[in-house]
Every structure is written in structure tokens, then in C-alpha cells.
Coordinates of C-alpha atoms in Angstrom, one line a residue:
Chain A
X1 CA 7.5 -3.3 -16.2
X2 CA 8.3 -1.2 -13.1
X3 CA 8.6 2.6 -12.9
X4 CA 10.3 2.9 -9.5
X5 CA 12.4 0.2 -8.0
X6 CA 14.1 -0.1 -4.6
X7 CA 17.1 -2.4 -4.7
X8 CA 18.3 -3.3 -1.2
X9 CA 22.0 -4.0 -0.9
X10 CA 24.3 -5.0 1.8
X11 CA 27.9 -6.3 1.8
X12 CA 26.5 -9.8 1.3
X13 CA 24.6 -9.0 -1.8
X14 CA 25.9 -11.0 -4.8
X15 CA 26.2 -9.6 -8.3
X16 CA 23.5 -11.9 -9.5
X17 CA 20.9 -9.9 -7.5
X18 CA 21.9 -6.7 -9.4
X19 CA 21.8 -8.5 -12.7
X20 CA 18.3 -9.7 -12.1
X21 CA 17.3 -6.2 -11.0
X22 CA 18.7 -4.8 -14.3
X23 CA 16.6 -7.4 -16.3
X24 CA 13.5 -6.2 -14.5
X25 CA 14.0 -2.6 -15.5
X26 CA 13.0 -0.6 -18.6
X27 CA 15.1 2.3 -19.8
X28 CA 12.6 4.6 -18.0
X29 CA 12.8 2.9 -14.6
X30 CA 14.2 4.9 -11.7
X31 CA 16.3 2.6 -9.5
X32 CA 17.0 3.5 -5.9
X33 CA 20.0 1.5 -4.7
X34 CA 19.3 1.4 -0.9
X35 CA 21.7 0.8 1.9
X36 CA 20.6 1.2 5.5
X37 CA 23.3 2.5 7.8
X38 CA 23.6 2.8 11.5
X39 CA 25.0 6.4 11.6
X40 CA 25.0 8.6 8.5
X41 CA 28.3 10.5 8.9
X42 CA 30.6 11.8 6.2
X43 CA 32.8 8.8 6.8
X44 CA 29.9 6.4 6.2
X45 CA 28.8 8.3 3.1
X46 CA 32.3 8.1 1.5
X47 CA 32.8 4.5 2.5
X48 CA 29.4 3.3 1.2
X49 CA 29.7 5.2 -2.0
X50 CA 33.1 3.6 -2.7
X51 CA 32.0 0.1 -1.7
X52 CA 28.8 0.1 -3.8
X53 CA 30.0 2.1 -6.8
X54 CA 30.1 -1.1 -8.8
X55 CA 26.3 -1.4 -8.4
X56 CA 25.5 1.9 -9.9
X57 CA 28.1 1.3 -12.6
X58 CA 26.2 -1.9 -13.7
X59 CA 23.0 0.2 -14.1
X60 CA 24.8 2.9 -15.9
X61 CA 26.2 0.4 -18.3
X62 CA 22.6 -0.8 -18.9
X63 CA 21.6 2.9 -19.5
X64 CA 19.2 2.8 -16.5
X65 CA 18.9 5.7 -14.1
X66 CA 20.0 4.8 -10.6
X67 CA 21.0 6.6 -7.4
X68 CA 22.6 5.3 -4.3
X69 CA 20.4 6.1 -1.3
X70 CA 21.6 5.9 2.3
X71 CA 19.0 5.7 5.1
X72 CA 20.0 6.0 8.7
X73 CA 18.2 3.5 10.9
X74 CA 18.9 0.6 13.3
X75 CA 15.8 -1.3 12.0
X76 CA 16.6 -2.4 8.4
X77 CA 13.3 -3.9 7.5
X78 CA 11.1 -1.0 8.5
X79 CA 13.5 1.4 7.0
X80 CA 13.1 -0.3 3.6
X81 CA 9.3 -0.3 3.8
X82 CA 9.3 3.4 4.8
X83 CA 11.6 4.3 2.0
X84 CA 9.5 2.4 -0.6
X85 CA 6.4 4.1 0.6
X86 CA 8.0 7.6 0.6
X87 CA 9.3 7.2 -2.9
X88 CA 6.0 5.4 -4.1
X89 CA 8.0 2.5 -5.5
X90 CA 6.3 -0.3 -7.2
X91 CA 8.9 -3.0 -6.6
X92 CA 11.4 -4.0 -4.0
X93 CA 14.3 -6.3 -5.1
X94 CA 16.5 -7.9 -2.5
X95 CA 18.7 -10.9 -2.1
X96 CA 18.3 -13.6 0.5
X97 CA 20.9 -14.6 3.1
X98 CA 21.0 -18.4 3.7
X99 CA 21.0 -19.2 7.4
X100 CA 21.3 -22.8 8.6
X101 CA 20.8 -24.6 11.9
X102 CA 19.7 -22.9 15.1
X103 CA 20.8 -19.5 13.8
X104 CA 18.6 -19.9 10.7
X105 CA 15.6 -20.9 12.8
X106 CA 16.0 -18.0 15.3
X107 CA 17.2 -15.2 13.0
X108 CA 14.7 -12.7 11.9
X109 CA 14.4 -12.7 8.1
X110 CA 14.3 -9.3 6.4
X111 CA 13.0 -10.8 3.2
X112 CA 10.2 -12.6 5.1
X113 CA 9.2 -9.3 6.7
X114 CA 9.2 -7.5 3.3
X115 CA 7.0 -10.1 1.7
X116 CA 4.5 -9.8 4.5
X117 CA 4.5 -6.0 4.9
X118 CA 5.6 -4.3 1.7
X119 CA 3.1 -2.0 0.0
X120 CA 4.3 -3.2 -3.5
X121 CA 5.7 -6.2 -5.4
X122 CA 8.7 -7.9 -3.7
X123 CA 11.2 -9.8 -5.7
X124 CA 13.5 -12.1 -3.8
X125 CA 16.6 -13.3 -5.6
X126 CA 18.0 -16.6 -4.5
X127 CA 21.3 -17.6 -6.0
X128 CA 21.1 -21.0 -7.8
X129 CA 22.1 -23.8 -5.4
X130 CA 21.9 -21.5 -2.4
X131 CA 19.9 -23.0 0.5
X132 CA 16.6 -21.2 1.2
Chain B
X1 CA 3.4 -30.1 42.0
X2 CA -0.1 -29.3 40.8
X3 CA -1.5 -28.3 37.4
X4 CA -0.7 -24.6 38.0
X5 CA 3.0 -25.5 38.5
X6 CA 3.0 -27.3 35.2
X7 CA 1.2 -24.5 33.4
X8 CA 3.6 -21.8 34.8
X9 CA 6.8 -23.6 33.8
X10 CA 5.4 -24.5 30.4
X11 CA 4.4 -20.9 29.9
X12 CA 7.9 -19.7 31.0
X13 CA 9.5 -22.1 28.4
X14 CA 7.0 -21.0 25.7
X15 CA 7.7 -17.3 26.5
X16 CA 11.4 -17.8 26.1
X17 CA 10.8 -19.6 22.8
X18 CA 8.6 -16.7 21.6
X19 CA 11.2 -14.1 22.6
X20 CA 13.9 -15.8 20.5
X21 CA 11.7 -16.8 17.6
X22 CA 9.8 -13.5 17.4
X23 CA 7.1 -15.0 15.0
X24 CA 4.9 -13.0 12.6
X25 CA 1.3 -13.9 13.3
X26 CA -1.5 -13.3 10.8
X27 CA -4.3 -11.3 12.2
X28 CA -7.5 -13.4 11.6
X29 CA -9.8 -12.2 8.8
X30 CA -7.3 -9.7 7.5
X31 CA -4.2 -9.8 5.3
X32 CA -2.1 -8.1 8.0
X33 CA 0.6 -9.6 10.1
X34 CA 1.7 -8.7 13.6
X35 CA 5.2 -9.5 14.9
X36 CA 5.5 -10.8 18.4
X37 CA 8.8 -9.2 19.2
X38 CA 11.0 -10.2 22.1
X39 CA 9.6 -7.3 24.1
X40 CA 6.0 -8.4 23.8
X41 CA 6.5 -12.1 24.1
X42 CA 6.4 -12.2 27.9
X43 CA 3.1 -10.3 27.9
X44 CA 1.7 -13.2 25.8
X45 CA 2.9 -15.5 28.6
X46 CA 1.2 -13.3 31.2
X47 CA -2.0 -13.5 29.2
X48 CA -1.8 -17.3 29.1
X49 CA -1.2 -17.4 32.9
X50 CA -4.2 -15.1 33.5
X51 CA -6.5 -17.0 31.2
X52 CA -5.7 -20.3 32.9
X53 CA -6.2 -18.8 36.4
X54 CA -2.6 -19.7 37.2
X55 CA -2.1 -16.1 38.4
X56 CA -4.4 -13.4 39.5
X57 CA -4.1 -9.6 39.3
X58 CA -2.3 -9.5 42.7
X59 CA 0.5 -11.6 41.1
X60 CA 0.6 -9.1 38.2
X61 CA 0.8 -6.2 40.6
X62 CA 3.5 -8.0 42.6
X63 CA 5.5 -8.5 39.4
X64 CA 5.4 -4.7 38.6
X65 CA 5.8 -3.3 42.2
X66 CA 8.4 -6.0 43.2
X67 CA 9.4 -7.5 46.4
X68 CA 12.5 -8.1 48.6
X69 CA 14.4 -5.0 47.5
X70 CA 13.8 -5.6 43.8
X71 CA 11.7 -2.8 42.3
X72 CA 11.1 -3.7 38.6
X73 CA 9.7 -0.2 37.8
X74 CA 12.9 1.4 39.2
X75 CA 15.1 -1.0 37.3
X76 CA 13.3 -0.2 34.1
X77 CA 13.5 3.6 34.6
X78 CA 17.3 3.2 35.3
X79 CA 17.9 1.0 32.2
X80 CA 15.9 3.2 29.8
X81 CA 17.4 6.4 31.1
X82 CA 21.0 5.2 30.8
X83 CA 20.2 3.8 27.4
X84 CA 18.9 7.1 26.2
X85 CA 22.1 8.9 27.3
X86 CA 24.2 6.3 25.4
X87 CA 21.9 6.3 22.4
X88 CA 22.1 10.0 22.1
X89 CA 25.9 9.9 22.4
X90 CA 26.0 7.2 19.8
X91 CA 24.0 9.5 17.5
X92 CA 26.8 12.1 17.5
X93 CA 29.2 9.5 16.0
X94 CA 31.3 9.4 19.1
X95 CA 31.8 5.6 19.1
X96 CA 32.8 5.5 15.5
X97 CA 35.2 8.4 16.0
X98 CA 37.0 6.9 19.0
X99 CA 37.2 3.5 17.2
X100 CA 38.7 5.0 14.1
X101 CA 41.1 7.0 16.2
X102 CA 42.3 3.8 17.9
X103 CA 42.7 2.1 14.5
X104 CA 44.8 4.9 13.3
X105 CA 46.9 4.9 16.4
X106 CA 47.9 1.3 15.8
X107 CA 49.6 2.4 12.6
X108 CA 50.7 -0.7 10.6
X109 CA 50.8 -3.2 13.4
X110 CA 48.1 -5.9 13.5
X111 CA 49.1 -6.9 17.0
X112 CA 48.8 -3.4 18.3
X113 CA 45.4 -3.1 16.6
X114 CA 44.2 -6.2 18.4
X115 CA 45.4 -4.9 21.8
X116 CA 44.0 -1.4 21.1
X117 CA 40.6 -2.7 20.1
X118 CA 40.6 -4.7 23.3
X119 CA 41.4 -1.6 25.4
X120 CA 38.9 0.6 23.7
X121 CA 36.1 -2.0 23.9
X122 CA 36.9 -2.4 27.6
X123 CA 36.8 1.3 28.2
X124 CA 33.5 1.9 26.3
X125 CA 31.9 -1.2 27.9
X126 CA 32.8 0.0 31.4
X127 CA 31.0 3.3 31.1
X128 CA 28.3 2.8 28.4
X129 CA 25.6 0.5 27.3
X130 CA 26.9 -2.9 26.1
X131 CA 24.3 -3.3 23.3
X132 CA 25.5 0.0 21.8
X133 CA 29.2 -1.0 22.0
X134 CA 28.3 -4.2 20.2
X135 CA 26.3 -2.5 17.5
X136 CA 28.8 0.2 16.7
X137 CA 32.1 -1.5 17.4
X138 CA 31.2 -4.6 15.3
X139 CA 30.7 -2.5 12.2
X140 CA 33.9 -0.5 12.8
X141 CA 36.0 -3.6 13.5
X142 CA 34.6 -5.2 10.4
X143 CA 35.4 -2.1 8.3
X144 CA 38.9 -1.7 9.7
X145 CA 40.0 -5.3 9.5
X146 CA 38.6 -5.8 6.0
X147 CA 40.4 -2.6 4.8
X148 CA 43.6 -3.8 6.4
X149 CA 43.3 -7.1 4.6
X150 CA 42.9 -9.1 7.8
X151 CA 40.5 -11.9 9.0
X152 CA 37.9 -10.0 11.1
X153 CA 36.9 -13.1 13.2
X154 CA 39.6 -12.9 16.0
X155 CA 38.8 -9.2 16.5
X156 CA 35.1 -9.8 16.5
X157 CA 35.3 -12.7 19.0
X158 CA 37.6 -10.6 21.2
X159 CA 35.2 -7.7 21.1
X160 CA 32.1 -9.6 21.9
X161 CA 33.7 -11.6 24.7
X162 CA 35.3 -8.4 26.2
X163 CA 31.9 -6.6 26.2
X164 CA 30.3 -9.3 28.2
X165 CA 33.2 -9.8 30.6
X166 CA 33.7 -6.1 31.4
X167 CA 30.0 -5.6 31.6
X168 CA 30.2 -7.2 35.1
X169 CA 32.6 -4.6 36.4
X170 CA 30.2 -1.8 37.2
X171 CA 26.6 -1.6 38.4
X172 CA 25.5 0.0 35.2
X173 CA 27.4 -2.4 32.9
X174 CA 24.5 -4.8 32.3
X175 CA 20.8 -4.7 33.2
X176 CA 21.3 -8.1 34.8
X177 CA 23.8 -6.5 37.2
X178 CA 21.1 -4.1 38.4
X179 CA 18.6 -6.9 38.9
X180 CA 21.0 -9.0 41.1
X181 CA 22.6 -6.1 42.9
X182 CA 19.3 -4.5 43.8
X183 CA 18.0 -7.8 45.2
X184 CA 21.0 -8.0 47.5
X185 CA 21.2 -4.3 48.2
X186 CA 24.6 -3.6 46.6
X187 CA 25.0 0.1 45.7
X188 CA 27.2 1.5 42.9
X189 CA 30.5 1.7 44.9
X190 CA 30.0 -1.5 46.8
X191 CA 29.3 -3.3 43.5
X192 CA 32.5 -2.0 42.0
X193 CA 34.4 -3.0 45.2
X194 CA 33.4 -6.6 44.6
X195 CA 33.2 -6.9 40.9
X196 CA 35.9 -4.7 39.4
X197 CA 38.9 -7.0 40.2
X198 CA 37.2 -10.2 39.0
X199 CA 36.1 -8.5 35.8
X200 CA 39.6 -7.2 35.2
X201 CA 41.4 -10.5 35.8
X202 CA 38.8 -12.4 33.8
X203 CA 39.2 -9.9 30.9
X204 CA 43.0 -10.2 30.9
X205 CA 42.7 -14.0 31.0
X206 CA 40.3 -13.9 28.0
X207 CA 42.7 -11.6 26.1
X208 CA 45.6 -14.0 26.8
X209 CA 43.6 -17.0 25.7
X210 CA 42.4 -15.4 22.6
X211 CA 45.8 -14.2 21.7
X212 CA 47.1 -17.8 22.1
X213 CA 44.2 -19.2 19.9
X214 CA 44.3 -16.5 17.2
X215 CA 47.9 -15.3 17.2
X216 CA 48.5 -16.8 13.7
X217 CA 45.5 -15.0 12.3
X218 CA 46.7 -11.6 13.4
X219 CA 49.4 -10.4 11.0
X220 CA 52.4 -8.4 12.3
X221 CA 52.2 -5.9 9.5
X222 CA 49.0 -4.5 8.1
X223 CA 47.9 -1.7 5.8
X224 CA 47.5 1.4 8.0
X225 CA 44.0 2.8 8.3
X226 CA 43.3 5.8 6.0
X227 CA 40.0 6.7 7.5
X228 CA 39.8 10.2 8.9
X229 CA 38.3 9.8 12.4
X230 CA 36.8 13.3 12.4
X231 CA 34.7 12.4 9.4
X232 CA 32.8 9.9 11.6
X233 CA 31.8 12.6 14.0
X234 CA 28.4 14.1 13.1
X235 CA 28.2 16.6 15.9
X236 CA 31.3 17.5 17.8
X237 CA 29.6 19.8 20.4
X238 CA 26.9 17.2 20.9
X239 CA 29.6 14.5 21.5
X240 CA 31.3 16.7 24.1
X241 CA 27.9 17.5 25.8
X242 CA 27.0 13.8 25.7
X243 CA 30.3 12.7 27.3
X244 CA 29.9 15.4 30.0
X245 CA 26.4 14.2 30.9
X246 CA 27.5 10.6 30.9
X247 CA 30.5 11.3 33.2
X248 CA 28.3 13.4 35.5
X249 CA 25.7 10.5 35.6
X250 CA 28.4 8.0 36.6
X251 CA 30.0 10.4 39.2
X252 CA 26.6 11.1 40.9
X253 CA 25.6 7.5 40.8
X254 CA 28.9 6.5 42.5
X255 CA 28.2 8.9 45.4
X256 CA 26.4 7.3 48.4
X257 CA 22.7 7.8 48.3
X258 CA 22.9 9.4 51.7
X259 CA 24.9 12.2 50.2
X260 CA 22.7 12.9 47.2
X261 CA 19.4 11.9 48.8
X262 CA 18.3 10.6 45.4
X263 CA 18.0 7.0 44.4
X264 CA 20.1 5.7 41.5
X265 CA 17.0 5.6 39.1
X266 CA 16.3 9.3 40.0
X267 CA 19.9 10.3 39.1
X268 CA 19.7 8.5 35.8
X269 CA 16.3 9.9 35.0
X270 CA 17.5 13.5 35.8
X271 CA 20.5 13.3 33.5
X272 CA 18.4 11.6 30.9
X273 CA 16.0 14.6 31.1
X274 CA 18.9 17.0 30.6
X275 CA 20.1 15.1 27.6
X276 CA 16.5 15.0 26.2
X277 CA 16.1 18.8 26.5
X278 CA 19.5 19.3 24.8
X279 CA 18.6 16.9 22.0
X280 CA 15.2 18.5 21.5
X281 CA 16.9 21.9 21.0
X282 CA 19.9 20.7 19.1
X283 CA 18.4 18.1 16.8
X284 CA 14.7 19.0 16.7
X285 CA 13.2 16.8 14.0
X286 CA 15.8 14.1 14.5
X287 CA 14.8 13.6 18.2
X288 CA 12.2 11.1 17.1
X289 CA 14.9 9.0 15.4
X290 CA 17.0 9.1 18.6
X291 CA 14.0 8.1 20.7
X292 CA 13.2 5.3 18.3
X293 CA 16.6 3.8 19.1
X294 CA 16.0 3.5 22.8
X295 CA 15.3 -0.1 23.6
X296 CA 11.7 0.5 24.7
X297 CA 10.9 -3.1 24.3
X298 CA 12.8 -3.8 27.5
X299 CA 9.8 -2.3 29.4
X300 CA 7.2 -5.0 28.5
X301 CA 10.0 -7.6 28.3
X302 CA 11.1 -7.1 31.9
X303 CA 7.7 -6.4 33.4
X304 CA 6.3 -9.6 31.7
X305 CA 9.3 -11.7 32.9
X306 CA 9.0 -10.4 36.5
X307 CA 5.3 -11.4 36.5
X308 CA 6.0 -14.8 35.0
X309 CA 8.8 -15.5 37.4
X310 CA 6.5 -14.3 40.2
X311 CA 4.1 -17.1 39.1
X312 CA 7.0 -19.6 39.2
X313 CA 7.8 -18.4 42.7
X314 CA 4.1 -18.8 43.8
X315 CA 4.0 -22.3 42.3
X316 CA 7.2 -23.4 44.0
X317 CA 9.7 -23.5 41.2
X318 CA 12.1 -21.0 42.6
X319 CA 12.0 -22.7 46.0
X320 CA 12.9 -25.9 44.3
X321 CA 16.1 -24.3 42.9
X322 CA 16.7 -22.5 46.2
X323 CA 16.5 -25.8 48.2
X324 CA 19.1 -27.4 45.9
X325 CA 21.4 -24.3 46.3
X326 CA 20.9 -24.4 50.0
X327 CA 22.3 -27.9 50.1
X328 CA 25.6 -26.7 48.7
X329 CA 25.7 -23.3 50.5
X330 CA 27.7 -24.8 53.4
X331 CA 30.8 -24.5 51.2
X332 CA 31.4 -21.0 49.8
X333 CA 33.7 -22.4 47.1
X334 CA 31.1 -24.9 45.9
X335 CA 28.2 -22.4 46.0
X336 CA 30.2 -19.7 44.1
X337 CA 31.4 -22.1 41.4
X338 CA 28.1 -23.9 41.3
X339 CA 26.0 -20.7 40.9
X340 CA 28.4 -19.2 38.4
X341 CA 28.5 -22.2 36.1
X342 CA 24.8 -23.1 36.5
X343 CA 23.7 -19.6 35.8
X344 CA 26.1 -19.3 32.8
X345 CA 24.6 -22.5 31.3
X346 CA 21.0 -21.5 32.1
X347 CA 21.6 -18.0 30.7
X348 CA 22.9 -19.7 27.5
X349 CA 19.7 -21.8 27.2
X350 CA 17.1 -19.3 28.3
X351 CA 18.6 -15.8 27.9
X352 CA 20.3 -13.9 30.8
X353 CA 17.4 -11.7 31.8
X354 CA 14.8 -14.4 32.7
X355 CA 17.6 -16.5 34.2
X356 CA 18.7 -13.6 36.5
X357 CA 15.1 -12.8 37.6
X358 CA 14.5 -16.5 38.3
X359 CA 17.8 -16.9 40.2
X360 CA 17.2 -13.7 42.2
X361 CA 13.8 -15.0 43.3
X362 CA 15.3 -18.3 44.3
X363 CA 18.1 -16.6 46.3
X364 CA 15.5 -14.5 48.1
X365 CA 13.3 -17.4 48.8
X366 CA 12.8 -19.0 52.3
X367 CA 14.6 -22.2 51.2
X368 CA 17.8 -20.2 50.9
X369 CA 17.3 -18.0 54.0
X370 CA 19.3 -20.3 56.2
X371 CA 22.5 -19.9 54.1
X372 CA 25.3 -17.8 55.6
X373 CA 25.7 -14.1 54.7
X374 CA 28.9 -15.0 52.8
X375 CA 27.2 -17.7 50.8
X376 CA 24.4 -15.2 49.9
X377 CA 26.8 -12.5 48.8
X378 CA 29.0 -15.1 47.0
X379 CA 25.9 -16.4 45.2
X380 CA 24.9 -12.9 44.1
X381 CA 28.3 -12.1 42.8
X382 CA 28.5 -15.5 41.0
X383 CA 25.1 -14.9 39.5
X384 CA 26.2 -11.5 38.2
X385 CA 29.2 -13.2 36.7
X386 CA 27.2 -16.1 35.2
X387 CA 24.6 -13.8 33.7
X388 CA 27.2 -12.0 31.6
X389 CA 29.5 -15.0 30.9
X390 CA 26.8 -17.4 29.8
X391 CA 26.2 -15.4 26.5
X392 CA 29.9 -16.0 25.7
X393 CA 29.3 -19.7 25.7
X394 CA 26.0 -20.0 23.9
X395 CA 24.8 -17.2 21.6
X396 CA 21.3 -17.5 22.8
X397 CA 22.5 -16.2 26.2
X398 CA 21.7 -12.6 25.3
X399 CA 19.7 -10.8 22.7
X400 CA 22.9 -8.8 21.9
X401 CA 24.4 -12.1 20.7
X402 CA 21.6 -12.6 18.2
X403 CA 22.0 -9.0 17.1
X404 CA 25.8 -9.4 16.7
X405 CA 25.3 -12.6 14.6
X406 CA 22.7 -10.8 12.5
X407 CA 24.9 -7.7 11.8
X408 CA 27.7 -10.0 10.7
X409 CA 25.3 -12.1 8.6
X410 CA 24.3 -9.0 6.7
X411 CA 28.0 -8.3 6.1
X412 CA 28.4 -11.8 4.6
X413 CA 30.3 -13.1 7.6
X414 CA 28.2 -16.0 8.9
X415 CA 29.1 -17.3 12.3
X416 CA 27.1 -20.4 13.3
X417 CA 26.0 -21.3 16.8
X418 CA 28.4 -24.2 16.9
X419 CA 31.3 -22.1 15.7
X420 CA 30.6 -19.6 18.4
X421 CA 30.1 -22.2 21.2
X422 CA 33.3 -23.9 20.1
X423 CA 35.3 -20.8 21.0
X424 CA 33.1 -20.1 24.0
X425 CA 33.6 -23.4 25.7
X426 CA 37.4 -23.3 25.0
X427 CA 37.8 -20.0 26.7
X428 CA 35.0 -19.2 29.1
X429 CA 35.4 -22.1 31.7
X430 CA 38.9 -20.8 32.4
X431 CA 37.8 -17.2 32.4
X432 CA 34.9 -18.0 34.7
X433 CA 37.2 -20.0 36.9
X434 CA 39.5 -17.0 37.3
X435 CA 36.6 -14.7 38.1
X436 CA 35.2 -17.1 40.7
X437 CA 38.6 -17.6 42.3
X438 CA 39.0 -13.8 42.6
X439 CA 35.5 -13.5 44.1
X440 CA 36.4 -16.3 46.6
X441 CA 39.7 -14.6 47.6
X442 CA 37.8 -11.3 48.0
X443 CA 35.2 -13.0 50.2
X444 CA 37.9 -14.6 52.3
X445 CA 39.7 -11.2 52.8
X446 CA 36.8 -8.8 53.0
X447 CA 33.6 -10.8 53.5

């Protein structure tokens, strides 16, 4: 099992992703719940803490150590990789956002970037029935 | 048409594809990947053109040094310098602060909030970088509308469209303005003299149309915003300093060059330097983060595109467009409407930067030289309009559009290309028509 996990969350992250992350943890696993923000002000800190309190609550209920981490950057994918390296994490867990049509073809995929560049294991969680 | 003409146009199309797709390419014999970002894509195009002997080093030099009043290096210095001033101001939290202030001022009225967001977007777009306005305002609008229990879509569309429309008002509003204005020799004040009124009337038309389309989605009563604007401000003194530098930059840029004796790029670079020194002292370790937010990729992106378009000019493609435009240049009405709508659609299909450079080379070409001065000025003003309005019709029209869609996707608010274009084609032909009509009246009265 994993010792240090980065769980990437956004407003679009479904509960299923968190549940899978919980299943991948042992009681000793340290989980960093990571949200990348544009500007790290007091307003953002308060807002993000309130919005994602349910995530840390799920880990607390499972008796797993977790902390909400905010990183200030405009480049989400490289911020995740840098954070994982800095904390010497051995797994990155993230959801996938389905994008169809032209938008899907042209949009840059964070999960694709993570798979190709992460220094550790990457777990992508796709909701059942969700398009790839 | 020879083989080199075919190679140059195919390379141009391939470059645009690469700029949008930004593929990850595996480095042979390693497990590493390299991303061909939008900034570096045109340099791949240049490499192809050099490898196929379609261009030589003189064409490359011509693309960097420029011709006919367009100095790519000066444009790049201007864009990067202004971006730095705005990025630094954004770092202080000023944009979030002002947006939350506006949200609070609207109290519990959804309609007032819609109008206030329109006004603040307009104000910020006029004087700052439109990419930053999109990046910051999108997040704040999403936050405020969600917390007020409203559908964010009408507000988001209004914000994106307003940014692009008012981006045409001033010389510094959009890099494409600078490209087209420099080619014609329009200075800061002269640019505003021609473009301020069309932008204002087009913006008001857009507001009225959006209000008509979305009026049922904007509730009369909403939950008032509880967010404390001051908590969004990370550095109050830095914000005051940044605003002062920005105002001074605009004031000095609006003075005639004969007064200051310094070209516009020099003024922008000077104030950027002042901001950089301030940030180095005030933020120390964080300066690298601010610098990383500057859109450096615009440097290889524009240089590469100028070189590729230079190859299109050498192989006759820009003359082909110029000869077609020359045929309609006898009528100012037809040429203004024609250039505006054609450039809008072309911007939507190929992105507004390459479109603008391509059109500028065509308007400078010998095939368009016989057109009257009014037709040339009208075409330039129509091109400025089309370059900014096109991204409101088709999301691919600007890289900011792709960024906007991505920000919203990460928030779980997916807007498809077809959804976007549905609104764009409902609203923008009328808005563009109003802008063109205003330009035509101005040309008739002042031209």
C-alpha cells in the first residue's frame, strides 16, 4: 500500500474518486488533498476549506490522516507534479473529466500529462458509465 | 502556384493544428515526453519550411525584423511588458478584490449584479490584459453566482463576449490590435479616436441582446454576497503601486511620440522595469512565480507565425487574398463589412493571431496598393474588429477561449463548442454589424 498520497480535487471531482482513494490507503497513509488555486488569498483559503471540508471528513471517518493543501499556480498539471516530488509521494489519485467533440479533442488533459510525467504511480478514477 | 506555395500553406495549416492540439511527443529512445505547446508550434512549422527549402534565412530574418511598419520584435516587447504589469497587479489580488466589491454592491438584486459585472468587465478589459480578465473574472463570477444560487452561464457568456468586444477599444486591448495598428501606423490616441465608439456601441448592443436572451435566467432577488472583498487582497500597497504604474503606462502611451520621444514599446518596457524592481524588493522569492505567469510563449508563437506568414507572402498567398479584397475595395461599405466578417470567420477557424498577421500582410501587399486611403483605413479597422469578434463566434478563435472553456470544465461546468457557437452566431452578427456601421459613419464624417 501507499505511504504518501496526493489526491487532486476540483469542483468537478465526484465522491467516487475520494472513496477509491480511501480504499487505496492504509491507516498509516498520509493523504494530501491538493487543490491548485489561481491566487492564494485569505478569501480563497476560507472558500476552499469550506468547499472541500467534506473530503477531509471522509478520510477522518476512515481514520486516515489527511490535510487540505492549497498550491498557488496557473499551471495545474505542473503544480501537481512539483507538489508530488516535493512531498516524495508514491501515488497520485485524480478523477477524469469527460470531454466530447471538438472540445475533447483540443483540450489539454491533466490526467494524460500526469500519466506521462509523474515520478510515481498514478491512479485515474473514471466513474462507471462516464465517457473516456 | 508551385510546390513551395503548397508546402507553405500546408505548413501554415499544420502549425495551427499543432498550436491547438499541443501534442505530447515521445522523445525517441527515452521514456520522456515533450509537449509541443502553442508557443513552440510555429517554430516546428519554421523548421519544416527551412528543411524543405521553402524559405531561407533571409525570410527568417524578415519575419523577426519585420517590414512595412510592422516590427515583430517591438510588438513582442510591448505585449510582454504590458502583460508583466498586469500579471503583477493580478498577483496582489486586485482583480478578485474589485470583483467581490462589485458583487457586494449589487446587494440582493440579480439584475443589478448582471449589469455591474458587465461594467466591471468593461472597465478592466479597457485598461488591462484580456487574458487576465478572463482568468480571474471567470473564477469570481462562478463563485459569486453559485453562492447566490444562480445559473452562472448568462454571466459567463456576458463576461467572455464583453472582454473580446471592449478589447477593440484601445490600442493595448489585444495583441491583434497592436499588429494591425502598427501596420497602418495608428498611434494610441488615433486608435482610440476610431475604435472607442464602435466598441462602446457594439458592447451595449451585446449587453441588450444577452439581456433579452437570458433575462429569464437572471433572478430578480438573490442571496447577497457575504464574501469580504478585503480578504481577497493579498498586498494592499502592492495593488496601489501596481494601479499607479498601470495608469502611468497608459497616460504616457497616450501622449504623442513627438512629446515623449520614446516609442510605445519603450514606454511599456520602462514601466515594466519599474514594476519588476518593485516586485524584486517587495516579493523577493515570489518574483519567480510572477515571472512564470507572464505569457512567455507569445514570443516564439508570434515570431514563428510572422516567419510562416512571410513565407506565405513570398509564395503569393497573401497577394491572392489582397487581389480579392482589392476587387471589393471600390465600395467602403462592402470592404468594411467584407473584411470584418471574413476576418471574424477566419479568426474562428485559425485563431486570431495568425489571421491578423496574414491579413496585415495582404493589406500591405502590392495587390491592395491601388485601394483608396479610406478603404485601407476601413479595412484595418474592420480587421481589428474581426480579430476580436471572431473568438465570440467560434471558441477556437482565441487561445483565451480554450482557456475559458478549460477553467469552466474543471469547475464541472462544461460548455461545448456547439453550445458556444449557438450563442455566438445569435448575437455577434448583429454586434459586428453595429460596429461596422459605426466605423462607416466615422469614415464618412472624419475619413
